[in-house]
XYZ file of C-alpha atoms in Angstrom:
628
model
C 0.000 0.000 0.000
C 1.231 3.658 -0.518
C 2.599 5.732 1.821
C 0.978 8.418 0.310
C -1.368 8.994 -2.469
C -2.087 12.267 -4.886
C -5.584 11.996 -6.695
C -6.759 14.610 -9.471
C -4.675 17.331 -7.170
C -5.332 21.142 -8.708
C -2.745 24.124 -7.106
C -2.679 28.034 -8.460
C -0.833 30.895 -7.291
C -2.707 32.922 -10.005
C -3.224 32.631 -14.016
C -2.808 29.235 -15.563
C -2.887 26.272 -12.464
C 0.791 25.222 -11.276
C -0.444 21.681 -10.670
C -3.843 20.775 -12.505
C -5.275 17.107 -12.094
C -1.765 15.714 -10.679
C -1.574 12.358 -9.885
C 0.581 10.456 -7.746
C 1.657 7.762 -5.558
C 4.728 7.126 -2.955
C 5.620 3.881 -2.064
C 7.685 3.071 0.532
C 11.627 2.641 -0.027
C 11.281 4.830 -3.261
C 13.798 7.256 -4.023
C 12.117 9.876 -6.152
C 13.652 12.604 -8.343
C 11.792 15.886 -9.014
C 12.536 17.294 -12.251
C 11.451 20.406 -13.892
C 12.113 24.428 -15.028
C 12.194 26.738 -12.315
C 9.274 27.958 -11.285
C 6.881 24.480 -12.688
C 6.229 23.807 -8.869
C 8.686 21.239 -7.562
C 8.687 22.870 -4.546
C 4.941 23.675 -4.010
C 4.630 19.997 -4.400
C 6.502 19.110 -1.703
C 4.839 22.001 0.149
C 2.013 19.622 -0.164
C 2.864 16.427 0.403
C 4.218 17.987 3.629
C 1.125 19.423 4.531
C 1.825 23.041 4.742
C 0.068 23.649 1.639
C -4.162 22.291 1.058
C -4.796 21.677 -2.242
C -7.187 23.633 -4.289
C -9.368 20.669 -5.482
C -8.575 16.685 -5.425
C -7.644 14.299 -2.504
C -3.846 14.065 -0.876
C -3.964 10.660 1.284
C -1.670 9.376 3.770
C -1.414 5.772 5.301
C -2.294 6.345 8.670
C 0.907 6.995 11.554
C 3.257 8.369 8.089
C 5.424 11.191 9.038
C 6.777 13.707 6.711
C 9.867 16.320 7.192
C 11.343 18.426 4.759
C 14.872 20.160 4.453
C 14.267 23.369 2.652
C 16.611 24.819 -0.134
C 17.887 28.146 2.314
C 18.922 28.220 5.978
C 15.600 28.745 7.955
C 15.660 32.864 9.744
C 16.163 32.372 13.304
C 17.767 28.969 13.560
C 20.101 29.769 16.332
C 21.502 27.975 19.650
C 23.935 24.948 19.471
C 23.658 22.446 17.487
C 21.989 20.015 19.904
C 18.978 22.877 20.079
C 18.662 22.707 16.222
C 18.629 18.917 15.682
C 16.232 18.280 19.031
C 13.996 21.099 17.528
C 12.835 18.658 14.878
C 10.987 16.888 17.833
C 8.411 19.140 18.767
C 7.505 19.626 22.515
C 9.911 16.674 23.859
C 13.029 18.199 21.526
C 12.146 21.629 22.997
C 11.978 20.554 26.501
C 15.630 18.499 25.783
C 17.450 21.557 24.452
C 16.045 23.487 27.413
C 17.518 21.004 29.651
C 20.761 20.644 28.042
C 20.783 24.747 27.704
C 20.527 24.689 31.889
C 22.823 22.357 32.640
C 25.825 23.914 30.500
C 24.678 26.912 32.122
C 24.917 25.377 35.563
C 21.688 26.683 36.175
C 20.589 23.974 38.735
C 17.412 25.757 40.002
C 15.361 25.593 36.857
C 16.817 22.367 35.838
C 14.118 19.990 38.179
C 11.574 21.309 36.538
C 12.684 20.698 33.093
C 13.698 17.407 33.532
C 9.695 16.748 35.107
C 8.884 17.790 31.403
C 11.457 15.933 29.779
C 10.199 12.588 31.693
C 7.009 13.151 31.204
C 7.133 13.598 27.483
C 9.431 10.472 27.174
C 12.675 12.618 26.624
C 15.244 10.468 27.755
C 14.733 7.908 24.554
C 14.527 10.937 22.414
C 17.387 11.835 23.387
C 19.360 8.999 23.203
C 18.057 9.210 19.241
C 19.261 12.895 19.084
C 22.763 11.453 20.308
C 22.692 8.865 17.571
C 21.626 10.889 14.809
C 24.803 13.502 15.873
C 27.175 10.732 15.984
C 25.985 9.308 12.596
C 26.050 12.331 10.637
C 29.546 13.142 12.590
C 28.091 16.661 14.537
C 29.137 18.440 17.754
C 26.541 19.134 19.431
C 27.885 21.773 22.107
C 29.273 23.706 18.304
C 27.588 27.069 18.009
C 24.957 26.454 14.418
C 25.484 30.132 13.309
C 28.818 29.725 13.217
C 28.816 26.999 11.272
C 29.988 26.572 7.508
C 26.891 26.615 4.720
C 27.785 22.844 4.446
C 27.925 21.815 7.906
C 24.845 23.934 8.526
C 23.152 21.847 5.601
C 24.216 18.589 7.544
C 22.717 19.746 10.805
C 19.534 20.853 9.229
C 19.688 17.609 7.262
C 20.152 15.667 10.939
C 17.047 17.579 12.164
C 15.051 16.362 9.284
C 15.998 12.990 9.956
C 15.609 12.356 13.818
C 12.094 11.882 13.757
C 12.560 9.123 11.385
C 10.165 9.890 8.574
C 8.636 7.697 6.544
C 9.183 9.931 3.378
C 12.216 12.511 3.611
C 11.720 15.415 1.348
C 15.056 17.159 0.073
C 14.916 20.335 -1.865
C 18.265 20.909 -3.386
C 20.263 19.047 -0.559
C 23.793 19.683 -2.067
C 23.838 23.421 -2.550
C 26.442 24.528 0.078
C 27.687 21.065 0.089
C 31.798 20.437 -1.086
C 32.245 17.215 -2.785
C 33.594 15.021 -0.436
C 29.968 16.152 1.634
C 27.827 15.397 -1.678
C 30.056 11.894 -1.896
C 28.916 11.027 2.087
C 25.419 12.509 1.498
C 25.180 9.788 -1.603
C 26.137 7.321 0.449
C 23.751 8.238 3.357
C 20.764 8.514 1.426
C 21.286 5.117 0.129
C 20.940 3.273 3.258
C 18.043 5.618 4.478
C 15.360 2.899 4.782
C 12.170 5.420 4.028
C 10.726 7.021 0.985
C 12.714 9.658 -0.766
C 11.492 12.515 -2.277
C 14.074 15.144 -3.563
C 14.964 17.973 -6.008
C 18.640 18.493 -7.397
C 20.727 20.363 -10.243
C 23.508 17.953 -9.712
C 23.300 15.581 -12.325
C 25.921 12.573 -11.013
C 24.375 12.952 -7.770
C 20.152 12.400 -9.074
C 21.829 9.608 -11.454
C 23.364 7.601 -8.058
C 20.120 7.859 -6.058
C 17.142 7.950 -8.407
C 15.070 5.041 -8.810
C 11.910 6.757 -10.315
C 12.258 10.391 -11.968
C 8.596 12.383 -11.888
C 8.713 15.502 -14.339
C 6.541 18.463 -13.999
C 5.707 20.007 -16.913
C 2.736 22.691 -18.016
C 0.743 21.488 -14.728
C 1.264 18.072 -14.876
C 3.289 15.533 -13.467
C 4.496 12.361 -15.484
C 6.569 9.157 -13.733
C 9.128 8.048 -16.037
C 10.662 4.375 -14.112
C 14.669 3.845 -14.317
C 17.394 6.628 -14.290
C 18.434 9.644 -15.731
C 19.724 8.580 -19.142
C 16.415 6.814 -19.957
C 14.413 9.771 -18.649
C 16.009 11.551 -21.178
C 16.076 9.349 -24.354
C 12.520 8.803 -23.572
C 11.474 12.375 -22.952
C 12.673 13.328 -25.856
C 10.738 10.277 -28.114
C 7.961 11.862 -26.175
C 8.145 15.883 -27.141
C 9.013 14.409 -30.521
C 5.368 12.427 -30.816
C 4.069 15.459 -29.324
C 4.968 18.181 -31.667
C 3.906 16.132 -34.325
C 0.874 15.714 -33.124
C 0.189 18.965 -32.000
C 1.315 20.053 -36.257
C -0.828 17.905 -37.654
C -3.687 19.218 -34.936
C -2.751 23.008 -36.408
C -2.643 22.049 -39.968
C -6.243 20.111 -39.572
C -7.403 23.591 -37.674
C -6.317 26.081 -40.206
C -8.194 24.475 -43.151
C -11.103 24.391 -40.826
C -11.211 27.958 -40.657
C -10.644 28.170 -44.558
C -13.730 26.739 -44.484
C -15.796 28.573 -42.542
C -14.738 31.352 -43.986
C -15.576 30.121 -47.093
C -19.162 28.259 -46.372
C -20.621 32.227 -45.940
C -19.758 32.742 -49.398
C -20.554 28.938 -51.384
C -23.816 28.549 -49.287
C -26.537 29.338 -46.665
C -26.612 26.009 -45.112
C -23.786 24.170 -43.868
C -22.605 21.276 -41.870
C -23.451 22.248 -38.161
C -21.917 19.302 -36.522
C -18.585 20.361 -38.579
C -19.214 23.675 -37.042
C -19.227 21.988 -33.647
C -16.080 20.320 -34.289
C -14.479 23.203 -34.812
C -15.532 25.316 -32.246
C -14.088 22.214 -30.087
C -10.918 22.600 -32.354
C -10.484 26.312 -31.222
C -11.448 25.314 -26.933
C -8.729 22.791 -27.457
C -6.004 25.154 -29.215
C -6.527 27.489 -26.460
C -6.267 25.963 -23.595
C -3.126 24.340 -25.200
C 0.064 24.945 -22.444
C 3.049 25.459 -24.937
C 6.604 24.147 -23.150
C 8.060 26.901 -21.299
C 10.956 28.474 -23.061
C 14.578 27.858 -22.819
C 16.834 30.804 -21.644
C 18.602 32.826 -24.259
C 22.149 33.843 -22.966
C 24.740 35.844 -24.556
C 28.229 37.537 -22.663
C 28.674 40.727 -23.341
C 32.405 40.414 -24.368
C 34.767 43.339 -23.896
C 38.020 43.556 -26.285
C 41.297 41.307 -25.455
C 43.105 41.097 -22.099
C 46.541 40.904 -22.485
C 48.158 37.531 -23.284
C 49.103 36.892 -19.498
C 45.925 37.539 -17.468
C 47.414 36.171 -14.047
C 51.211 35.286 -12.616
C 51.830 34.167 -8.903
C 54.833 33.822 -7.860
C 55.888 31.699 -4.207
C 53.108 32.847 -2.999
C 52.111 32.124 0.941
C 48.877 33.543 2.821
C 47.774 32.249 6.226
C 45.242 32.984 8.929
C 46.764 32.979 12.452
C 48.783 29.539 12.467
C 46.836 27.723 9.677
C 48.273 27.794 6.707
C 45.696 28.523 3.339
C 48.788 28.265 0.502
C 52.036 27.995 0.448
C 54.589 28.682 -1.769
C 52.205 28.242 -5.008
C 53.111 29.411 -8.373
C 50.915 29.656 -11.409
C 50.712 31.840 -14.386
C 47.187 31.636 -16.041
C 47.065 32.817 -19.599
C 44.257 34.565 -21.982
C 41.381 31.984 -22.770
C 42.042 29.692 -20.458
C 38.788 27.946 -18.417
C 40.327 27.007 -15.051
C 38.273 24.882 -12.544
C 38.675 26.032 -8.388
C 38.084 22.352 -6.318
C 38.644 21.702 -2.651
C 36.518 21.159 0.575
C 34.733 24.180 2.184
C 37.083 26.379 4.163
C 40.187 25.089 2.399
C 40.943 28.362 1.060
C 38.991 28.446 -2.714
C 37.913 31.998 -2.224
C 41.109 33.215 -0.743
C 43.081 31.727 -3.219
C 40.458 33.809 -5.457
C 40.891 37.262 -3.746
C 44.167 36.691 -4.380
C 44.176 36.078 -8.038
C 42.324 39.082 -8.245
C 44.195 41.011 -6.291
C 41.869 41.908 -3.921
C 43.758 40.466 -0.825
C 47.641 41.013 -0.821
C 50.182 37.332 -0.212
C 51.883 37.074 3.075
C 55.064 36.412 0.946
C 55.834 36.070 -2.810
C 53.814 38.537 -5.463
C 50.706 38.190 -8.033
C 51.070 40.424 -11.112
C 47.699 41.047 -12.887
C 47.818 41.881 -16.638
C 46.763 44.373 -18.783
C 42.987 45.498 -19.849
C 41.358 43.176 -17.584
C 37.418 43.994 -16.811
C 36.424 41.243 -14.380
C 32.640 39.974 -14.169
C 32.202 38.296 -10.571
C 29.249 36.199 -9.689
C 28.775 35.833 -5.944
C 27.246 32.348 -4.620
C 25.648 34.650 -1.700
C 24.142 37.310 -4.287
C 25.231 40.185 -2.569
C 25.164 42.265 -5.312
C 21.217 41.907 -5.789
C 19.412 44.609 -3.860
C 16.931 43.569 -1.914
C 15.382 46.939 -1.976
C 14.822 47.076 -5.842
C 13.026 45.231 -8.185
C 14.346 42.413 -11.005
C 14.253 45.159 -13.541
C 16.137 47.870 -11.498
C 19.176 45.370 -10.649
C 19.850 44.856 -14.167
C 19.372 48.209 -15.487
C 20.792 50.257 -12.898
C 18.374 53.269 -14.081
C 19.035 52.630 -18.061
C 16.566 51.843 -20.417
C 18.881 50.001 -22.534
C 21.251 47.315 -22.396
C 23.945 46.710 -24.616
C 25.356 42.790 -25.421
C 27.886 42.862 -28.142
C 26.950 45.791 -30.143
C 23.580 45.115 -30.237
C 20.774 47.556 -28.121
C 18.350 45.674 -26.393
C 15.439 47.377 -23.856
C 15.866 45.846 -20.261
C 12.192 44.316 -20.436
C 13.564 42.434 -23.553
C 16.263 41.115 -22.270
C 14.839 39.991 -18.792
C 12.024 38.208 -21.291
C 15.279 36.293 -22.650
C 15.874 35.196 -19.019
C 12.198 33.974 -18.789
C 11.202 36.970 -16.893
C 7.672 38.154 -17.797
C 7.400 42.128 -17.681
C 5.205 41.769 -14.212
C 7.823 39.502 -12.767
C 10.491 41.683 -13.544
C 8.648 44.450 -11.426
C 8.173 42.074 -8.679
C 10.170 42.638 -5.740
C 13.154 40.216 -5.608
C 12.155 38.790 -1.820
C 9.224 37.055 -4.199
C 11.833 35.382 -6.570
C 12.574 31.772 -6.040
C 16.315 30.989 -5.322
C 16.831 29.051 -9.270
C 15.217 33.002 -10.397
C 17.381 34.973 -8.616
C 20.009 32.717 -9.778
C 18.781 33.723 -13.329
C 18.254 37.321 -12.231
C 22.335 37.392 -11.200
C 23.073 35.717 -14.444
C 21.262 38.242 -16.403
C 22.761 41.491 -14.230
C 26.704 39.423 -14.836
C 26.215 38.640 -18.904
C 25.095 42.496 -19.125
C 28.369 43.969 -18.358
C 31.496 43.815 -20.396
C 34.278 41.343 -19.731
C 37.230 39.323 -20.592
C 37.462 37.551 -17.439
C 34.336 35.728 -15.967
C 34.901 34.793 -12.200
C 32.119 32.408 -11.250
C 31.682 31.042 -7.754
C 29.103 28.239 -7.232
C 27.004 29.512 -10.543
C 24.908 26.156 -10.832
C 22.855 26.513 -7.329
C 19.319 26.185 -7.597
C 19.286 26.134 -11.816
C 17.064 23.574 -13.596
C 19.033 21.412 -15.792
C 18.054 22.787 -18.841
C 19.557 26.533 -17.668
C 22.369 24.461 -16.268
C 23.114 22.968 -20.096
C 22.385 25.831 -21.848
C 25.165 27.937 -19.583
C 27.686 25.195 -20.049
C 27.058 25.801 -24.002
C 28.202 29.572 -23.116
C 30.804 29.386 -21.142
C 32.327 26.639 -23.431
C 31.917 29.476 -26.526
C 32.716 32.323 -24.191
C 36.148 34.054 -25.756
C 37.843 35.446 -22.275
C 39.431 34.027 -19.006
C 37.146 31.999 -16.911
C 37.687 31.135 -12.983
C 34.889 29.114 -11.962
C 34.684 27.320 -8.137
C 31.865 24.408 -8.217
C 31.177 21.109 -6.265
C 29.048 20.001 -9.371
C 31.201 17.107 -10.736
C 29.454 17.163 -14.274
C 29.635 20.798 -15.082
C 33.552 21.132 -14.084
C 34.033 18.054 -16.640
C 31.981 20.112 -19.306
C 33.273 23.472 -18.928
C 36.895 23.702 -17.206
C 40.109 22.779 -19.300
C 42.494 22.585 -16.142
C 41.563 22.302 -12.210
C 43.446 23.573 -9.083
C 43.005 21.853 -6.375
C 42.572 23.005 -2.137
C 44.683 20.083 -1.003
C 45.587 20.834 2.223
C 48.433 21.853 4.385
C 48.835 24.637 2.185
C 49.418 22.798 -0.586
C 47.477 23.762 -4.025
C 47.995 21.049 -7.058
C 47.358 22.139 -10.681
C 46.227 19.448 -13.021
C 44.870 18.963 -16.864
C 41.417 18.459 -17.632
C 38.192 18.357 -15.350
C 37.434 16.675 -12.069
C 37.390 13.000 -13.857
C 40.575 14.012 -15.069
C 41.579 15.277 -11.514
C 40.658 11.671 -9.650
C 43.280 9.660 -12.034
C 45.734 12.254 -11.822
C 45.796 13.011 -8.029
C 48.657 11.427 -6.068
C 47.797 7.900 -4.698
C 46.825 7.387 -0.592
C 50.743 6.872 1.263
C 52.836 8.319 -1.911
C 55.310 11.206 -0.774
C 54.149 14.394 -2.207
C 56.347 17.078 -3.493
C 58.008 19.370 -1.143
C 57.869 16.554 1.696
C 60.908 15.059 3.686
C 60.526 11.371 4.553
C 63.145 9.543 7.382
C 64.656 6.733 5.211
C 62.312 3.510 6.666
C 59.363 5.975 5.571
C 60.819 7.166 2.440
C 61.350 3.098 1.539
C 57.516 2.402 2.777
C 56.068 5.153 0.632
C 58.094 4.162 -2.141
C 56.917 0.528 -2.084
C 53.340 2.023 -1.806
C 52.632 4.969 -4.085
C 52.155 4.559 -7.883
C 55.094 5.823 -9.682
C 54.905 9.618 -11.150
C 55.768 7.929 -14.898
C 55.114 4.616 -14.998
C 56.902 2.473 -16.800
C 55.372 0.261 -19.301
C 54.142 -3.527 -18.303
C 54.791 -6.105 -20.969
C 51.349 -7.954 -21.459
C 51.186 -11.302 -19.720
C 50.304 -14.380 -22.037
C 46.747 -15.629 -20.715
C 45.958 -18.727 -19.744
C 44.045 -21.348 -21.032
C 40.581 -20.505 -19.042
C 41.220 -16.259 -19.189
C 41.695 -17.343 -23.381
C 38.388 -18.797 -23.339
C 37.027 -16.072 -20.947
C 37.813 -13.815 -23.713
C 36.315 -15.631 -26.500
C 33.035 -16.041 -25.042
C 32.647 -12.193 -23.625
C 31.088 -11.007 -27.187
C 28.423 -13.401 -26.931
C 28.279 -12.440 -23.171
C 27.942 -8.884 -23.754
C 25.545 -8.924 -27.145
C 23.073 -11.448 -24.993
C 22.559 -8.444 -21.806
C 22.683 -5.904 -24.334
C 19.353 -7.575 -26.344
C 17.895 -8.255 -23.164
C 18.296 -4.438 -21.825
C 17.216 -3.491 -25.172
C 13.939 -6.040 -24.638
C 13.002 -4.844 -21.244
C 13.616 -1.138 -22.286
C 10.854 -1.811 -25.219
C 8.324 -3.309 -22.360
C 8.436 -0.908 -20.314
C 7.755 1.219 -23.192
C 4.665 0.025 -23.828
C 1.101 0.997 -22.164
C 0.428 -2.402 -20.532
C 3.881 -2.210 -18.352
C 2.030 0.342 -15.787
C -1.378 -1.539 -15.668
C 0.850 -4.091 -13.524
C 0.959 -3.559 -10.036
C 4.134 -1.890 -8.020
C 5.372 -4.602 -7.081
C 6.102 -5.946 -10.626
C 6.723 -2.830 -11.662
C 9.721 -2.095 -9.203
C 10.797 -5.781 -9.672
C 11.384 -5.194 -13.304
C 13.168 -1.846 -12.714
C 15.373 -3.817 -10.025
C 16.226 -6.759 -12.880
C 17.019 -3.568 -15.745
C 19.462 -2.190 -12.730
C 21.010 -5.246 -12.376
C 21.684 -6.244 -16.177
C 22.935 -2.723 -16.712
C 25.418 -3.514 -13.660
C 26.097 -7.340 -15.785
C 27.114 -5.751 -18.505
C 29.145 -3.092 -17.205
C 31.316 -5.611 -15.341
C 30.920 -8.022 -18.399
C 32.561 -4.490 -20.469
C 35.123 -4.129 -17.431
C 36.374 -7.613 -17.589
C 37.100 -7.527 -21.415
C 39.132 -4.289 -21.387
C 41.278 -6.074 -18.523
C 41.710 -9.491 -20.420
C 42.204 -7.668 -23.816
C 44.873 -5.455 -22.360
């Protein structure tokens, strides 16, 4: 039975209905991606199967005793105290009462504390502690830390523990990885894994929805479709879909228009006509209008000021510490005209430092950064700091212009919002009323108005829907300055950066080719001795056992024996049999009788599809060994 069930659900915040007729159903154990532009109503969905939101019209049903918590996109306002207060909040009364009681006794305030622990007893506190104490220790908290003074990421985690204490039967995540370093995504992936309840969540990281997901449900023009299996079929099929649809919808127009040739024609040929053809196509005309076209895709374009000078940045040995930690030490670079350099490393490692420094807003300790010549700099800001609160979408782009101007080319500021998929009244609307993936947008549109020849980018992809996301990798891939771009979203630093450096700690800051793939093969091996480092001799002769040579040297194949031989021989067949039967079950579930099955055979067929795909990509895996 379903946790919970959506029937014929109907939603509006005004005009056309965000969710019309929406159907649903959670089972238990799911993990469920949301996918859709900004805006469709990913959020006000979960606003609803939370319960903070009634529906306009239809049924939302819940199995009875199922609890639902949600971990909201931003930091909540007023989410103070220590971290123990924050996580125990997610308890109601008994989690109050406990943070009271651990507030007084840190204090040492004995009087009040007899009273307090009368509550806490009463309400069953001691258990619910106990789970509070788990929960910190699993998700590796400290619960006497102060939570404002906490990192974004760590902040995420505790908010994330407070979510789960209660134990939910369906966890709702909206965008749990903004904030979040990589290392924090990797454990969050791994977490979310072995959570034993339903999953509900939103994401712009691509790798990350493609580990969890084992059902993706699109919203689209009001309505929500389930599309079973991962991301890659989501999108094959998606697109098979908009394909059908478009033809449909042309033959539909081409049907209408010599309908109305017609009409307009019957007043001259005749008195009488057809009525029930008249019918029809007043039908037609209902039909066309209430037709929900696919929102838009954005329309970006740089505005591209003239050449920097060859050499845009040169450090030299440069050092820069904060009391007796060390940020960098002795680094050296020299980044040239043109070239798109990724920024990776954990939070607080130093990324934005070691910006301010390229930059040369903050002066090195030691050693010296020369900037070249005709550099104008374009910044975007994770935090959007440079969006006033205080004015209107329209009044942080144009800055009291009329005009903008993108390459030689004069637009008017309403114009060029509408390219952002900003309608003229939401560009009056006051910002506070903008989503976060809008005011992402909104910062996007304000950055690609002014001139530049070196793009500084920190954590751009926060909060964008994945089409936005691919359609700004297409222009930063054809944009002709300098980029610097810091990001914890594995896919977009292998699409857009052509070198990475990389926060690795103790000062140290390692340059390397290529994107963050490119990074993990190249990045020195666990025990090896890394350069600059003095080893005694037996440790020196440990690591060098250990760690994988900086060139290696080439291994002469081995000649196989008679079983890996026949291994080898039979693979093909191997690997052409679970291709055809991916390729069969791919085709049922493409067909209309696959969902009239119940969910149990439904998820059991998704489970066998997994685990061919995971056959043949260890079938693949052991042929490139034995061939090599």
């Amino acid at each position: 039975m379903p946790l919970m069930t959506l029937n014929d659900v109907d939603y509006s915040v005004g005009g056309p209905l965000l969710l019309d007729g929406v159907e649903l159903s959670i089972e238990r154990g799911e993990r469920i991606a949301l996918i859709g532009r900004n805006g469709a109503g990913k959020s006000t969905l979960m606003r609803l199967i939370d319960g903070e939101l009634k529906p306009d019209d239809g049924e939302i049903r819940r199995e009875q005793g199922v609890r639902v918590t949600r971990l909201e996109q931003e930091v909540p306002a007023g989410a103070d105290g220590s971290v123990y207060d924050v996580v125990a909040g997610g308890l109601g009364d008994a989690g109050a009462a406990l943070a009271e009681y651990h507030r007084l006794l840190h204090a040492e305030d004995y009087d009040g504390l007899a009273d307090v622990q009368a509550r806490v007893e009463a309400l069953d506190g001691w258990r619910i502690d106990q789970r509070v104490t788990e929960v910190l220790e699993r998700l590796q908290l400290d619960g006497d830390a102060a939570f404002t003074r906490l990192s974004g990421g760590m902040k995420r985690r505790v908010l994330l523990a407070r979510a789960v204490v209660s134990a939910p039967d369906i966890l709702l995540l909206d965008e749990p990885t903004n904030h979040l370093d990589i290392a924090a995504i990797d454990w969050l992936e791994g977490f979310l894994k072995q959570w034993p309840g339903a999953l509900v969540f939103v994401t712009h990281d691509r790798r990350f929805l493609r580990a969890l997901a084992t059902r993706i449900v699109e919203i689209e023009r009001g309505a929500l479709t389930s599309w079973p299996g991962d991301w890659d079929n989501y999108v094959r099929r998606r697109e098979e879909r908009l394909h059908a649809e478009a033809q449909e919808q042309q033959r539909f127009d081409k049907m209408l228009a010599q309908e109305e040739v017609w009409i307009r024609q019957g007043i001259k040929a005749r008195r009488t006509r057809d009525e029930g053809r008249v019918r029809r196509l007043k039908a037609m005309r209902l039909e066309r209008s209430q037709r929900r076209d696919l929102t838009g895709n954005v329309r970006m374009a740089a505005a591209s000021a003239n050449a920097s000078g060859k050499k845009v940045v040169e450090m030299q040995d440069v050092s820069f510490s904060f009391g007796e930690r060390t940020l960098i030490e002795n680094f050296s670079t020299t980044i040239f005209r043109g070239d798109r350099i990724g920024l990776i490393g954990a939070n607080g490692t130093g990324k934005t430092t070691l910006l301010k420094l390229l930059l040369g807003e903050l002066q090195p300790q030691a050693g010296e950064v020369k900037t070249g010549t005709q550099l104008q700099i374009a910044y975007f800001d994770q935090y959007r700091a440079t969006l006033r609160e205080d004015w209107n979408a329209l009044e942080n782009v144009a800055e009291g212009q009329d005009f903008v101007e993108i390459n030689g080319t004069r637009k008017h500021v309403i114009g060029y919002l509408q390219d952002f998929l900003f309608t003229p009244e939401r560009a009056r609307a006051p910002i506070t009323r903008l989503s976060g993936g809008e005011r992402n947008r909104l910062l996007l549109a304000k950055l690609f108005a002014q001139p530049s020849n070196l793009l500084v980018m920190d954590e751009p992809t926060n909060d964008l829907d994945v089409e936005t996301l691919e359609l700004l990798e297409e222009l930063l891939g054809e944009y002709p300055g300098t980029l610097l771009l810091v990001s914890h979203d594995r896919d977009f630093l292998d699409n857009v950066v052509t070198s990475t450096l990389v926060m690795e700690g103790e000062g140290r800051v390692g340059e390397y080719i290529g994107g963050y793939e490119d990074w993990l093969r190249q990045r020195p091996q666990p025990g090896a001795a890394l350069p600059g480092t003095t080893l005694a001799p037996k440790a020196a002769v440990t690591a060098a056992a250990t760690a994988a040579p900086s060139t290696p040297t080439p291994v002469a194949k081995r000649k196989l024996s008679y079983k890996d031989q026949r291994e080898l021989e039979q693979l093909p067949l191997r690997i052409e049999q679970l291709e055809g039967d991916i390729a069969r079950m791919t085709d049922e579930m493409n067909t209309p009788a696959f969902y009239q099955r119940d969910a149990e055979a439904i998820a059991a067929h998704g489970q066998q599809l997994q685990d061919t795909q995971t056959a043949l990509d260890a079938a693949y895996l052991r042929w490139t060994e034995l061939d090599a």
